[in-house]
Coordinates of N, CA, C and O in Angstrom, one line a residue:
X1 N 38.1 -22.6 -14.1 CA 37.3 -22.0 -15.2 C 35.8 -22.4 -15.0 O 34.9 -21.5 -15.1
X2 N 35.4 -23.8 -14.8 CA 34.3 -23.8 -14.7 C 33.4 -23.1 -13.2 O 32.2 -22.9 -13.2
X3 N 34.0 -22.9 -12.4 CA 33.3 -22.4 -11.3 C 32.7 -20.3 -11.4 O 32.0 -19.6 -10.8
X4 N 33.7 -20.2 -12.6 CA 33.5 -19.0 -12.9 C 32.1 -18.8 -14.1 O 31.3 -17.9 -14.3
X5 N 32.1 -19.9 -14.7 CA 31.3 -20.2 -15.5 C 29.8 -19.9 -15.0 O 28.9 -19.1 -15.1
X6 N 29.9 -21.5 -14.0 CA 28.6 -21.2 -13.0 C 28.0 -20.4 -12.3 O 26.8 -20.4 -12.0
X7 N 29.2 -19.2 -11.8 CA 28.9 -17.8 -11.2 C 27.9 -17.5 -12.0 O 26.7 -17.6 -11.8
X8 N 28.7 -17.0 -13.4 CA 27.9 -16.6 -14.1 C 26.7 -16.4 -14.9 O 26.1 -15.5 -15.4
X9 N 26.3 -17.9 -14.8 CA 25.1 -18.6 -14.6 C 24.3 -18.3 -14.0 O 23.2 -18.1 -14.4
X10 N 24.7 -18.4 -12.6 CA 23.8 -18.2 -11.5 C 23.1 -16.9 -11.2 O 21.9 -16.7 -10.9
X11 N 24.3 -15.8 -11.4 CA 24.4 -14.5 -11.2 C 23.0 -13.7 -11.8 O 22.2 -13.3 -11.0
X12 N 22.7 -13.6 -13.4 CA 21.4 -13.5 -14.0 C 20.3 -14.4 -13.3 O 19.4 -13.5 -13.2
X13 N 19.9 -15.3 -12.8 CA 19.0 -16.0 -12.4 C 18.6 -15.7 -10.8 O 17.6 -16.0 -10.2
X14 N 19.7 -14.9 -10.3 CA 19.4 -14.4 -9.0 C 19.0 -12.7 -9.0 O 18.5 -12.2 -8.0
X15 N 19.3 -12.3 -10.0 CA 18.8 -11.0 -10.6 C 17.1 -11.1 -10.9 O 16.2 -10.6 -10.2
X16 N 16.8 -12.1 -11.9 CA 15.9 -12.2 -12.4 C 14.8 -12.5 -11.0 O 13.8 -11.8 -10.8
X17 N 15.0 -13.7 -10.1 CA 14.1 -14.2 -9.4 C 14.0 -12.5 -8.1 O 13.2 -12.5 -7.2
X18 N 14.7 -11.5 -8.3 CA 14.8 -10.4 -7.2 C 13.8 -9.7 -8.1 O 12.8 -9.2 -7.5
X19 N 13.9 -9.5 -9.4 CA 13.0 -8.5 -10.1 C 11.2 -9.1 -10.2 O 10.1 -8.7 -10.3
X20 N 12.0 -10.4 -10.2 CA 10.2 -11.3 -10.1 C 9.7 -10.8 -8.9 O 8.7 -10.1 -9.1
X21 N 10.2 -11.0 -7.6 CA 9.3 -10.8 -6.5 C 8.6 -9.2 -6.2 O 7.5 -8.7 -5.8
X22 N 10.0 -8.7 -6.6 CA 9.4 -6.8 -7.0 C 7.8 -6.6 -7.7 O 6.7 -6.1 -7.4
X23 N 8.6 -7.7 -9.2 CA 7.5 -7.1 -9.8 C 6.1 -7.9 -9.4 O 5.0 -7.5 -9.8
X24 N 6.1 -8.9 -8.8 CA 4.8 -9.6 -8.0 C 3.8 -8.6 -7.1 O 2.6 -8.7 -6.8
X25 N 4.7 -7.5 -6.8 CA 4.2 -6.7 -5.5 C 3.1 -5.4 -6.5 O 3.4 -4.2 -6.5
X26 N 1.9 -6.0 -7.1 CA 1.1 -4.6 -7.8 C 0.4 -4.2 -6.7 O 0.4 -4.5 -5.5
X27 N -0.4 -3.3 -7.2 CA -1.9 -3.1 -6.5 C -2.8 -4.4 -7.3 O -3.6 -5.0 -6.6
X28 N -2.7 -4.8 -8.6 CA -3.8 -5.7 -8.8 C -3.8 -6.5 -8.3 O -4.9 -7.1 -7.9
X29 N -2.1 -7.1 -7.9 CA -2.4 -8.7 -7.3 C -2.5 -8.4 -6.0 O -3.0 -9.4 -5.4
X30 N -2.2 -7.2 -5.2 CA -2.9 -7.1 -3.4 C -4.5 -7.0 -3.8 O -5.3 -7.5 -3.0
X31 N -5.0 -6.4 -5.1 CA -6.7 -6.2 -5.0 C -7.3 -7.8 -4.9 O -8.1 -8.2 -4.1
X32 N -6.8 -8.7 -6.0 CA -6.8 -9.8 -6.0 C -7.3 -11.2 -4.6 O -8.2 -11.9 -4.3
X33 N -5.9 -10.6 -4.2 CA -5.4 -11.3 -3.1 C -6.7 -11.2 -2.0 O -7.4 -12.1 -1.5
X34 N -6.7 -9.5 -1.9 CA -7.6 -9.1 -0.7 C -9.7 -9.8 -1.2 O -10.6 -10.2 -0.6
X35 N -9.4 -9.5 -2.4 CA -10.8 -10.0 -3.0 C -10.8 -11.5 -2.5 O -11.7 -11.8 -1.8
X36 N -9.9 -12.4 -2.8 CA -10.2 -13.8 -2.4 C -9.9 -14.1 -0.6 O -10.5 -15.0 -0.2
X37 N -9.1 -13.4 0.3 CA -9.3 -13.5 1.4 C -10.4 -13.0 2.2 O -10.5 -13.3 3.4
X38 N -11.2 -12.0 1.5 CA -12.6 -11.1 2.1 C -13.5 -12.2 1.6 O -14.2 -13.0 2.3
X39 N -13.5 -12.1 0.6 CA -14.7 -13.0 -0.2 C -15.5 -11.8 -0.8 O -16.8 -11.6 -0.6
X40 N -14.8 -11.1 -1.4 CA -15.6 -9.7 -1.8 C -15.2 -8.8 -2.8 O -14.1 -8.4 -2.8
X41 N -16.1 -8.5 -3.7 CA -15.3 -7.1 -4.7 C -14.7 -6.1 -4.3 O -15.5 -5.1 -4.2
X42 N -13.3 -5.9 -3.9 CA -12.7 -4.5 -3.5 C -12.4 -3.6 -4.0 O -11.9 -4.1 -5.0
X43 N -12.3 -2.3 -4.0 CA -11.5 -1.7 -4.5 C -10.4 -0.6 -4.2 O -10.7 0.5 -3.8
X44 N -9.1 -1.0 -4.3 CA -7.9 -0.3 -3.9 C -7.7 0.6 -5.4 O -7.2 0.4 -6.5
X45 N -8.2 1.7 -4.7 CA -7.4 3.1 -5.5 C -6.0 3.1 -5.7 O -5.3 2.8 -4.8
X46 N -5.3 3.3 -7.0 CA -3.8 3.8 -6.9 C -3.5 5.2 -7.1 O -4.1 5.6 -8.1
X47 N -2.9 6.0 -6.6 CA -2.8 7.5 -7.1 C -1.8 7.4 -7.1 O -1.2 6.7 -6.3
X48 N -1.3 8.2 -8.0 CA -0.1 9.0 -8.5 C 0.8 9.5 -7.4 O 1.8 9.1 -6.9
X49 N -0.1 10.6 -7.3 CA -0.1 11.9 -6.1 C 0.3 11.3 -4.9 O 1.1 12.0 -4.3
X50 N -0.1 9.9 -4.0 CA -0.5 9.6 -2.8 C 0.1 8.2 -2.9 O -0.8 7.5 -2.4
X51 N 1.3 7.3 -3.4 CA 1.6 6.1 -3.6 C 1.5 5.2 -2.2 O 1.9 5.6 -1.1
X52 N 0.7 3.7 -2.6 CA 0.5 2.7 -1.7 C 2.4 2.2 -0.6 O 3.4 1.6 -1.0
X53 N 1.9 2.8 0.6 CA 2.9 2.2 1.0 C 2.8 0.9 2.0 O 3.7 0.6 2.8
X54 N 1.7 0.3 2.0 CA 1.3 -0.7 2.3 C 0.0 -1.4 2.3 O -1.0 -0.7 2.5
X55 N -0.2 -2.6 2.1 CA -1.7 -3.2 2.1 C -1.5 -4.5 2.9 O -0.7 -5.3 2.4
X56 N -2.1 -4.7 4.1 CA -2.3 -5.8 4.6 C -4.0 -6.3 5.1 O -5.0 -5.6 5.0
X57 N -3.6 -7.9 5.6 CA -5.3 -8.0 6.1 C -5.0 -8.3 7.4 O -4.2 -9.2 7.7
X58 N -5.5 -7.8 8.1 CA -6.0 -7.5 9.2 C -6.8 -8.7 10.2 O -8.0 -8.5 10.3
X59 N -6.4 -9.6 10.8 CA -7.3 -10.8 11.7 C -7.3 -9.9 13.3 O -6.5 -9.5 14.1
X60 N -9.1 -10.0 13.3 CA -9.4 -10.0 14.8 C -9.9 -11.3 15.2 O -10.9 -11.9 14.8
X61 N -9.0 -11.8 16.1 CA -9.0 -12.8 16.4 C -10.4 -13.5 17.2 O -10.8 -14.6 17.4
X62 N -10.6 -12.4 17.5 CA -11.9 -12.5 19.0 C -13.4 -12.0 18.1 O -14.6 -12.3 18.4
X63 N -13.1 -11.5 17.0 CA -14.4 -11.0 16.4 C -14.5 -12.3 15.3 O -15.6 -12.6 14.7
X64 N -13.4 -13.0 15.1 CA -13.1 -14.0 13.7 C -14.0 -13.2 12.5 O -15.0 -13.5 11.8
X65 N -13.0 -12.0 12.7 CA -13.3 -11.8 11.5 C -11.9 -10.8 10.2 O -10.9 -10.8 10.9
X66 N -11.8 -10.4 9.4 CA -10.7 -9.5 8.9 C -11.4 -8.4 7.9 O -12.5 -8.3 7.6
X67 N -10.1 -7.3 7.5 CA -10.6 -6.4 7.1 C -8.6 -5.9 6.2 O -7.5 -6.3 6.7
X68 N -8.9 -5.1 5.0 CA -7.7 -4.6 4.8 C -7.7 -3.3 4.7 O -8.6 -2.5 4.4
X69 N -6.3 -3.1 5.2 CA -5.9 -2.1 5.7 C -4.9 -1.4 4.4 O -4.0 -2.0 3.9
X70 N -5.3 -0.3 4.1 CA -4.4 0.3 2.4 C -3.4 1.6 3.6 O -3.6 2.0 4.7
X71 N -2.8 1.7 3.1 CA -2.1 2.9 3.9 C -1.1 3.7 2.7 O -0.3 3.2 2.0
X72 N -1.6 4.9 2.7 CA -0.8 5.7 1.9 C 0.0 6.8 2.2 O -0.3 7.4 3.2
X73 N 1.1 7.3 1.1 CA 2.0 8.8 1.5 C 2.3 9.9 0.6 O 1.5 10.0 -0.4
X74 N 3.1 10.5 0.7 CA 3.6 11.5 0.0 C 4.5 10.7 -1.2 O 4.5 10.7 -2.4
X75 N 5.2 10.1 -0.1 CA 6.2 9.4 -1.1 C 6.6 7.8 -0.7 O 6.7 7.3 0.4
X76 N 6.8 7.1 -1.7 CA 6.7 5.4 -2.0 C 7.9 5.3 -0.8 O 7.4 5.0 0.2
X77 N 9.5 5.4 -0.7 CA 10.6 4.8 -0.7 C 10.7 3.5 -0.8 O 9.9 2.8 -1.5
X78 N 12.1 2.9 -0.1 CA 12.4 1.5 -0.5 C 11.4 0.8 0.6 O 10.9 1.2 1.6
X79 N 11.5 -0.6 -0.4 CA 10.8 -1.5 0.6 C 11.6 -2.2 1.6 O 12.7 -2.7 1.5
X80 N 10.8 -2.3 2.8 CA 11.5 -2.8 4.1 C 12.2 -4.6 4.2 O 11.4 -5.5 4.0
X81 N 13.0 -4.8 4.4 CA 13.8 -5.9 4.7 C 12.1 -6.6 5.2 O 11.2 -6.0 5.7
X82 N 12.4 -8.4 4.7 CA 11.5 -9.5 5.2 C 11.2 -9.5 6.6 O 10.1 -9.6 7.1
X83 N 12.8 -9.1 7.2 CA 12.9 -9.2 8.8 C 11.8 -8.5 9.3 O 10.9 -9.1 9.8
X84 N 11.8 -7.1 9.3 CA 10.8 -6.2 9.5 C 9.2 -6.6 9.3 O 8.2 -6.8 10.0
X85 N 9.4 -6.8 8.0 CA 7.7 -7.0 7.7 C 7.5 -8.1 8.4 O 6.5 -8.0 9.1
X86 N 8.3 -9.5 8.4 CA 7.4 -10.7 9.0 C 7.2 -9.9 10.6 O 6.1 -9.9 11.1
X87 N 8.2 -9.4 11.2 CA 8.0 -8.7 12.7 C 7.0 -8.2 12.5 O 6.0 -8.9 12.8
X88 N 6.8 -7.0 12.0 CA 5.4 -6.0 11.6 C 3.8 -7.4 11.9 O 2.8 -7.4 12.6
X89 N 4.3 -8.4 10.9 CA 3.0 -9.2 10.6 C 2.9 -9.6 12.0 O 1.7 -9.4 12.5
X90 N 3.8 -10.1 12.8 CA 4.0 -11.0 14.1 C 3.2 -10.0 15.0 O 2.2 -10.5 15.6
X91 N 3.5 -8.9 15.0 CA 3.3 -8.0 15.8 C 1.6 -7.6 15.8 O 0.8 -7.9 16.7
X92 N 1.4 -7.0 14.9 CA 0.1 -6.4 14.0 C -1.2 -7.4 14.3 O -2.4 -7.2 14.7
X93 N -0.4 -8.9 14.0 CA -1.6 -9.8 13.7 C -2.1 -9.6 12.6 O -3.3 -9.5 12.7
X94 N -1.5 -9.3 11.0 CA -2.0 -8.8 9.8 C -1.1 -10.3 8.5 O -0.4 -11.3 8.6
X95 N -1.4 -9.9 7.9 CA -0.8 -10.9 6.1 C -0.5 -9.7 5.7 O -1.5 -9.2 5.4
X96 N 0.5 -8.9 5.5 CA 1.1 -7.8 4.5 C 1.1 -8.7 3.2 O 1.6 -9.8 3.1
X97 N 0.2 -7.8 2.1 CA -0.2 -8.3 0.7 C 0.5 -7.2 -0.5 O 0.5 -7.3 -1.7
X98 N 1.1 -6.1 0.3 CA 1.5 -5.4 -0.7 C 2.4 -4.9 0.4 O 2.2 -4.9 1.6
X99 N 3.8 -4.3 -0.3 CA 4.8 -3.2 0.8 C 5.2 -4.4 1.9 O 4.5 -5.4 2.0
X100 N 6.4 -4.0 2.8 CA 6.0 -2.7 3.6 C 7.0 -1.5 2.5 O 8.0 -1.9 1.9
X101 N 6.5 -0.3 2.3 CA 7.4 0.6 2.1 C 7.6 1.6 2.9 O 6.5 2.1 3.3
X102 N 8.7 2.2 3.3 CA 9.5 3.1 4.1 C 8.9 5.0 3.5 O 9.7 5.7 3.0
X103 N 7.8 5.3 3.7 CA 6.8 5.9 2.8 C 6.8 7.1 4.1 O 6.9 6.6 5.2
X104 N 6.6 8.3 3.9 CA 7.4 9.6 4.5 C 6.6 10.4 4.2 O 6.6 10.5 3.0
X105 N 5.7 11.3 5.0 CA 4.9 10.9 5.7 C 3.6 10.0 5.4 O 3.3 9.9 4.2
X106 N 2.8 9.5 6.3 CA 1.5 8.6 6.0 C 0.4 10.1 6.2 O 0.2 11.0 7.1
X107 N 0.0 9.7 5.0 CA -0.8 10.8 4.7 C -2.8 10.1 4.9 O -3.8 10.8 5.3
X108 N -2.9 9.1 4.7 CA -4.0 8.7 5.3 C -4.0 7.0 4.7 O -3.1 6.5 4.1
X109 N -5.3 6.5 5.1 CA -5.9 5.3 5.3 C -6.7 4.7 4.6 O -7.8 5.3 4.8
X110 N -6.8 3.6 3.8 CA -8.1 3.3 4.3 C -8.3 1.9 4.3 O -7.6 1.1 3.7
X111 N -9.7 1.6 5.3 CA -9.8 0.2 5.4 C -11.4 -0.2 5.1 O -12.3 0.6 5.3
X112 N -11.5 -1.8 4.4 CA -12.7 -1.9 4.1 C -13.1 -3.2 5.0 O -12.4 -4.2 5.2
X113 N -13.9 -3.2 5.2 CA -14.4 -4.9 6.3 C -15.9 -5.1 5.2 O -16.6 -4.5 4.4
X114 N -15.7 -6.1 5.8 CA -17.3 -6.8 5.1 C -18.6 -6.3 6.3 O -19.8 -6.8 6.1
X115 N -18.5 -5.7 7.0 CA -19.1 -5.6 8.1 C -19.8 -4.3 7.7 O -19.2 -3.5 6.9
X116 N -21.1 -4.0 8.2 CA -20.9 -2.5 8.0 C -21.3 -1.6 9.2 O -22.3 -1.8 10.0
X117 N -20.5 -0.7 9.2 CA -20.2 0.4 10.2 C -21.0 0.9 10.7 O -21.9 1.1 9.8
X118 N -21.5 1.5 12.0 CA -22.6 2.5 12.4 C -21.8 3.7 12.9 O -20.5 3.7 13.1
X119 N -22.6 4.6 13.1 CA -21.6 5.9 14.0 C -22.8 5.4 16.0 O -23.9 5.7 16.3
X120 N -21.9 4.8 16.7 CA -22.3 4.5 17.4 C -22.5 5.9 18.5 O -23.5 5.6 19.1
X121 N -22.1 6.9 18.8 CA -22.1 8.3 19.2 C -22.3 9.3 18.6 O -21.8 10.4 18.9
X122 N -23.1 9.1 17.5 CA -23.9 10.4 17.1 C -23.0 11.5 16.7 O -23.6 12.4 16.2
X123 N -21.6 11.6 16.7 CA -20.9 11.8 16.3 C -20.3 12.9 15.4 O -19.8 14.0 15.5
X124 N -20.7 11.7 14.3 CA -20.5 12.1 12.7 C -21.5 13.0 12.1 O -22.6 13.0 12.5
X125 N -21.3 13.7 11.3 CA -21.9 14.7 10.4 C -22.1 13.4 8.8 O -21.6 12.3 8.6
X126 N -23.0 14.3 8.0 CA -23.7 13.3 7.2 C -23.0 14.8 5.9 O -23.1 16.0 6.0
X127 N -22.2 14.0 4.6 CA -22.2 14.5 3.4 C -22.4 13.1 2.4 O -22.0 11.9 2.6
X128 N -23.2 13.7 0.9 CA -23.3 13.1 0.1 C -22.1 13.4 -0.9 O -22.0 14.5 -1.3
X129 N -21.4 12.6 -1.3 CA -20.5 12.2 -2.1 C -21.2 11.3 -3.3 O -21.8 10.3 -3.1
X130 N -21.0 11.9 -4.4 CA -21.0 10.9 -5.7 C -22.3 10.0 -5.4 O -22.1 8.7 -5.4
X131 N -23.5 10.5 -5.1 CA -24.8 10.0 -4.5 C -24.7 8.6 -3.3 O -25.5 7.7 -3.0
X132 N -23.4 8.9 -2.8 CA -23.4 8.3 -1.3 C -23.9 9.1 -0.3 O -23.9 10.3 -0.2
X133 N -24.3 8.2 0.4 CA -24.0 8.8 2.1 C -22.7 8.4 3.0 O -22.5 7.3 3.4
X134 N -21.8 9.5 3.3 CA -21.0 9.4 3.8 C -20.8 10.1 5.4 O -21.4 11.3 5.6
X135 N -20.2 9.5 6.6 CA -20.6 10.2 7.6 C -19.2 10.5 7.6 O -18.4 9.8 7.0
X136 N -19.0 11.4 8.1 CA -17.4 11.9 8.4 C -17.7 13.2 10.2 O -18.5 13.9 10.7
X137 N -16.4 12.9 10.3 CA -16.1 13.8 12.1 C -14.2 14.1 11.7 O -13.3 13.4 11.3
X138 N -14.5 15.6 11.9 CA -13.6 16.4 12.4 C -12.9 16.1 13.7 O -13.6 15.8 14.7
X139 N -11.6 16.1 13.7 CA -10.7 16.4 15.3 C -9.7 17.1 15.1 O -9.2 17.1 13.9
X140 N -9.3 17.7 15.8 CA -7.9 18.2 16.0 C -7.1 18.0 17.6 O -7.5 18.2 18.7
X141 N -6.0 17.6 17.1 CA -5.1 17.1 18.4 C -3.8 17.8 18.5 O -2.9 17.5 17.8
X142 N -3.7 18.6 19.2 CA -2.5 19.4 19.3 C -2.5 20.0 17.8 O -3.4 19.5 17.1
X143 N -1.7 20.9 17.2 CA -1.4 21.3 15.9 C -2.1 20.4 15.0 O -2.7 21.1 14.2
X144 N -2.2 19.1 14.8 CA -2.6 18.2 13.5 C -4.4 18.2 13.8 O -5.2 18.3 14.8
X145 N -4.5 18.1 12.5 CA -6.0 18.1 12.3 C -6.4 16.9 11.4 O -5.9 16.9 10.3
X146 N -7.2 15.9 11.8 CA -8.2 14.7 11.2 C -9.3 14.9 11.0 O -10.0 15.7 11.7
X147 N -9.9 14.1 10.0 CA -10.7 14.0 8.8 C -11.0 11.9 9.2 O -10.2 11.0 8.7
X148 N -11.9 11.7 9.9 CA -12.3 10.5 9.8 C -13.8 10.3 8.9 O -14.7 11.2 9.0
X149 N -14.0 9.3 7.9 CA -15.4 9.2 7.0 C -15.2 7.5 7.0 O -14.4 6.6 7.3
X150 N -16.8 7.7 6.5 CA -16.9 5.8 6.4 C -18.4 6.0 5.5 O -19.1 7.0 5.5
X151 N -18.5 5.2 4.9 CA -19.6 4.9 3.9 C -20.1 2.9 4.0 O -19.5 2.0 4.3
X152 N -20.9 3.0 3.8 CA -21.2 1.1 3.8 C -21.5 1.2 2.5 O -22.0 2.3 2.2
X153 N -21.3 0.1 1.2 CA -21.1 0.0 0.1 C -22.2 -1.6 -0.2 O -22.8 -2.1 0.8
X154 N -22.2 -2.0 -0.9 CA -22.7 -3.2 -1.8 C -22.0 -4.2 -0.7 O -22.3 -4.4 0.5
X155 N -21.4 -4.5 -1.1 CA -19.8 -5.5 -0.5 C -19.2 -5.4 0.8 O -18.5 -6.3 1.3
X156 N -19.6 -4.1 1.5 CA -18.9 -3.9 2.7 C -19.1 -2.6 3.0 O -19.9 -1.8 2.5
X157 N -17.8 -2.5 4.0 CA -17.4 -0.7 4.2 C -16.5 -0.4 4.0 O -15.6 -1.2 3.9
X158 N -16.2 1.0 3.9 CA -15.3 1.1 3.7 C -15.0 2.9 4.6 O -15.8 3.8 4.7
X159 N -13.6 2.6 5.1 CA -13.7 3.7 6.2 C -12.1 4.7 5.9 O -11.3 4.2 5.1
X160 N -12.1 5.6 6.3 CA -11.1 6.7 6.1 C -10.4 7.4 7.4 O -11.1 7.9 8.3
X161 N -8.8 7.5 7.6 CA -8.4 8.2 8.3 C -6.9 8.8 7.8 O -5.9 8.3 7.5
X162 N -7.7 10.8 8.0 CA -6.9 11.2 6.8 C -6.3 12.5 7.6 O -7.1 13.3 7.9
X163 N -4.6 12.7 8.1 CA -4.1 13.7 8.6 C -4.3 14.9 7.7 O -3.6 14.7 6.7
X164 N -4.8 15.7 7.7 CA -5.0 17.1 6.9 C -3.6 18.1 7.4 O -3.3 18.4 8.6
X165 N -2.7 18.5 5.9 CA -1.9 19.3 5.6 C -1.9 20.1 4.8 O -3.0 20.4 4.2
X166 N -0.8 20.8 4.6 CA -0.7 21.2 3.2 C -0.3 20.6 2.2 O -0.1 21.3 1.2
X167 N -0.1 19.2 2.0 CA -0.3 18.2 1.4 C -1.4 17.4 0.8 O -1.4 17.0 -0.4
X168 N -2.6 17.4 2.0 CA -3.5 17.0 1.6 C -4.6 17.4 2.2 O -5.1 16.8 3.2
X169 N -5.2 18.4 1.7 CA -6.4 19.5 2.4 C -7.3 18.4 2.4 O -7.0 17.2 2.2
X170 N -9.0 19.1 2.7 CA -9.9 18.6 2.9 C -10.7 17.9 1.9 O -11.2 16.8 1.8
X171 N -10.5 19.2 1.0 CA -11.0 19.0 -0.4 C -10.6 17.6 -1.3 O -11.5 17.1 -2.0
X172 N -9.2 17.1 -1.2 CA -8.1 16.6 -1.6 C -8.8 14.7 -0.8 O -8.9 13.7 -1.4
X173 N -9.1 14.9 0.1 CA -9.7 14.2 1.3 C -10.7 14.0 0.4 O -10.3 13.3 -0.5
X174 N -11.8 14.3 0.4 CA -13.4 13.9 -0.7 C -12.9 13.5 -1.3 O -13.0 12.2 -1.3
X175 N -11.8 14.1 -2.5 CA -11.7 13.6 -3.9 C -11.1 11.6 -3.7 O -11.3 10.6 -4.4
X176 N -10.6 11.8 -2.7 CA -10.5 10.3 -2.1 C -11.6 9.6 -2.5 O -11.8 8.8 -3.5
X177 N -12.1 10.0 -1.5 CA -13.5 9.2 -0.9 C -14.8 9.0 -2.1 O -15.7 8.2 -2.0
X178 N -14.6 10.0 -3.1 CA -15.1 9.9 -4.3 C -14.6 9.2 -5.0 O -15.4 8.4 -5.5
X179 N -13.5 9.1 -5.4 CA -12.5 8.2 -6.6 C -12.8 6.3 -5.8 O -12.7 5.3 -6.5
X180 N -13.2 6.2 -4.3 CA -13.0 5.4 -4.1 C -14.8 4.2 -4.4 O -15.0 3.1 -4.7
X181 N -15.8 5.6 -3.9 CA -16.8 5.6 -3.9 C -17.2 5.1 -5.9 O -17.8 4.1 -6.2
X182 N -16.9 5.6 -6.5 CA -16.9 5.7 -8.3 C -15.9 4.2 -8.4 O -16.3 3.4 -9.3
X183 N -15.2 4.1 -7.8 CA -14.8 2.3 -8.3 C -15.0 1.6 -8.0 O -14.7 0.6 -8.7
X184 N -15.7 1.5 -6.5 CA -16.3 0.2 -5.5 C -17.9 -0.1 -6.6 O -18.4 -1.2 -6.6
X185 N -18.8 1.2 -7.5 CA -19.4 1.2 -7.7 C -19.1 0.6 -9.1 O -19.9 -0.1 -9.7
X186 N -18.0 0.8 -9.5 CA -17.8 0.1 -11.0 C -17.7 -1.3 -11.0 O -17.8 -2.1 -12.0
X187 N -17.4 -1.7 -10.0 CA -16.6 -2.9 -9.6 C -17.8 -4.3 -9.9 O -17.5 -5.4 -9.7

């Protein structure tokens, strides 16, 4: 009798510490996290429409320096076994701060470094967003079509890479880079 007792003791308390770690996993505490390992005001968008299926930071080893990487989809799914992500981390050379989630398809990117970006090949085309300057370049690679942009901000940069669908037109693409532009600025 007593060993059934302590099952059931235990049983709630292994519930609870599974729902803790879930619910540890926000966007505030990856914005957090990423704010105190940059040394910088960031800001990670959440959308509805477009759910975070991962946030990590990013070490170049050779540049000593980092940057985080937001990665978004259509759709959230479950999150990936420890096994996976610590591999992912091993692999990548990154700190996964948010996810990994199993997120179907990746609909685009974005990453901010403290560094700020040039268009080293002339490249890029120049649009003003939300009284930014933003440079962005078109490609298309077989069937799929990309939407790369980057802006330098107060704090850093912050850069974009966005597969264009019928998911997520071009237009759909700005309102990004706007929403992201309007919070880095609130920040």
């Amino acid at each position: 009798m007593k060993k059934h007792t302590f099952l059931l003791f235990l049983l709630p308390l292994l519930l609870l510490a599974a729902c803790s770690s879930e619910a540890a996993q926000s966007v505030e505490t990856a914005e957090e996290q990423a704010e105190k390992e940059l040394d910088a005001e960031i800001y990670i968008p959440d959308f509805e429409e477009y759910p975070i299926v991962s946030a990590e930071i990013i070490s170049v080893p050779m540049a000593s320096s980092k940057s985080l990487l937001v990665t978004y989809s259509r759709e959230k799914g479950s999150l990936k076994s420890g096994e996976i992500i610590s591999n992912h981390e091993e692999t990548v050379g990154s700190e996964v701060i948010y996810g990994i989630y199993e997120g179907d398809p990746i609909l685009f990117k974005i990453t901010f470094d403290k560094n700020e970006i040039i268009s080293g090949d002339n490249s890029h085309e120049l649009r003003t967003v939300n009284g930014e300057s933003v440079l962005y370049h078109e490609t298309t690679s077989g069937d799929n079509e990309y939407l790369t942009a980057f802006f330098n901000g107060e704090q850093g940069s912050y850069s974009f890479e966005f597969m264009l669908t019928d998911e997520l037109t071009e237009d759909e693409a700005y309102w990004v880079i706007s929403t992201v532009i309007q919070g880095q600025n609130s920040n």
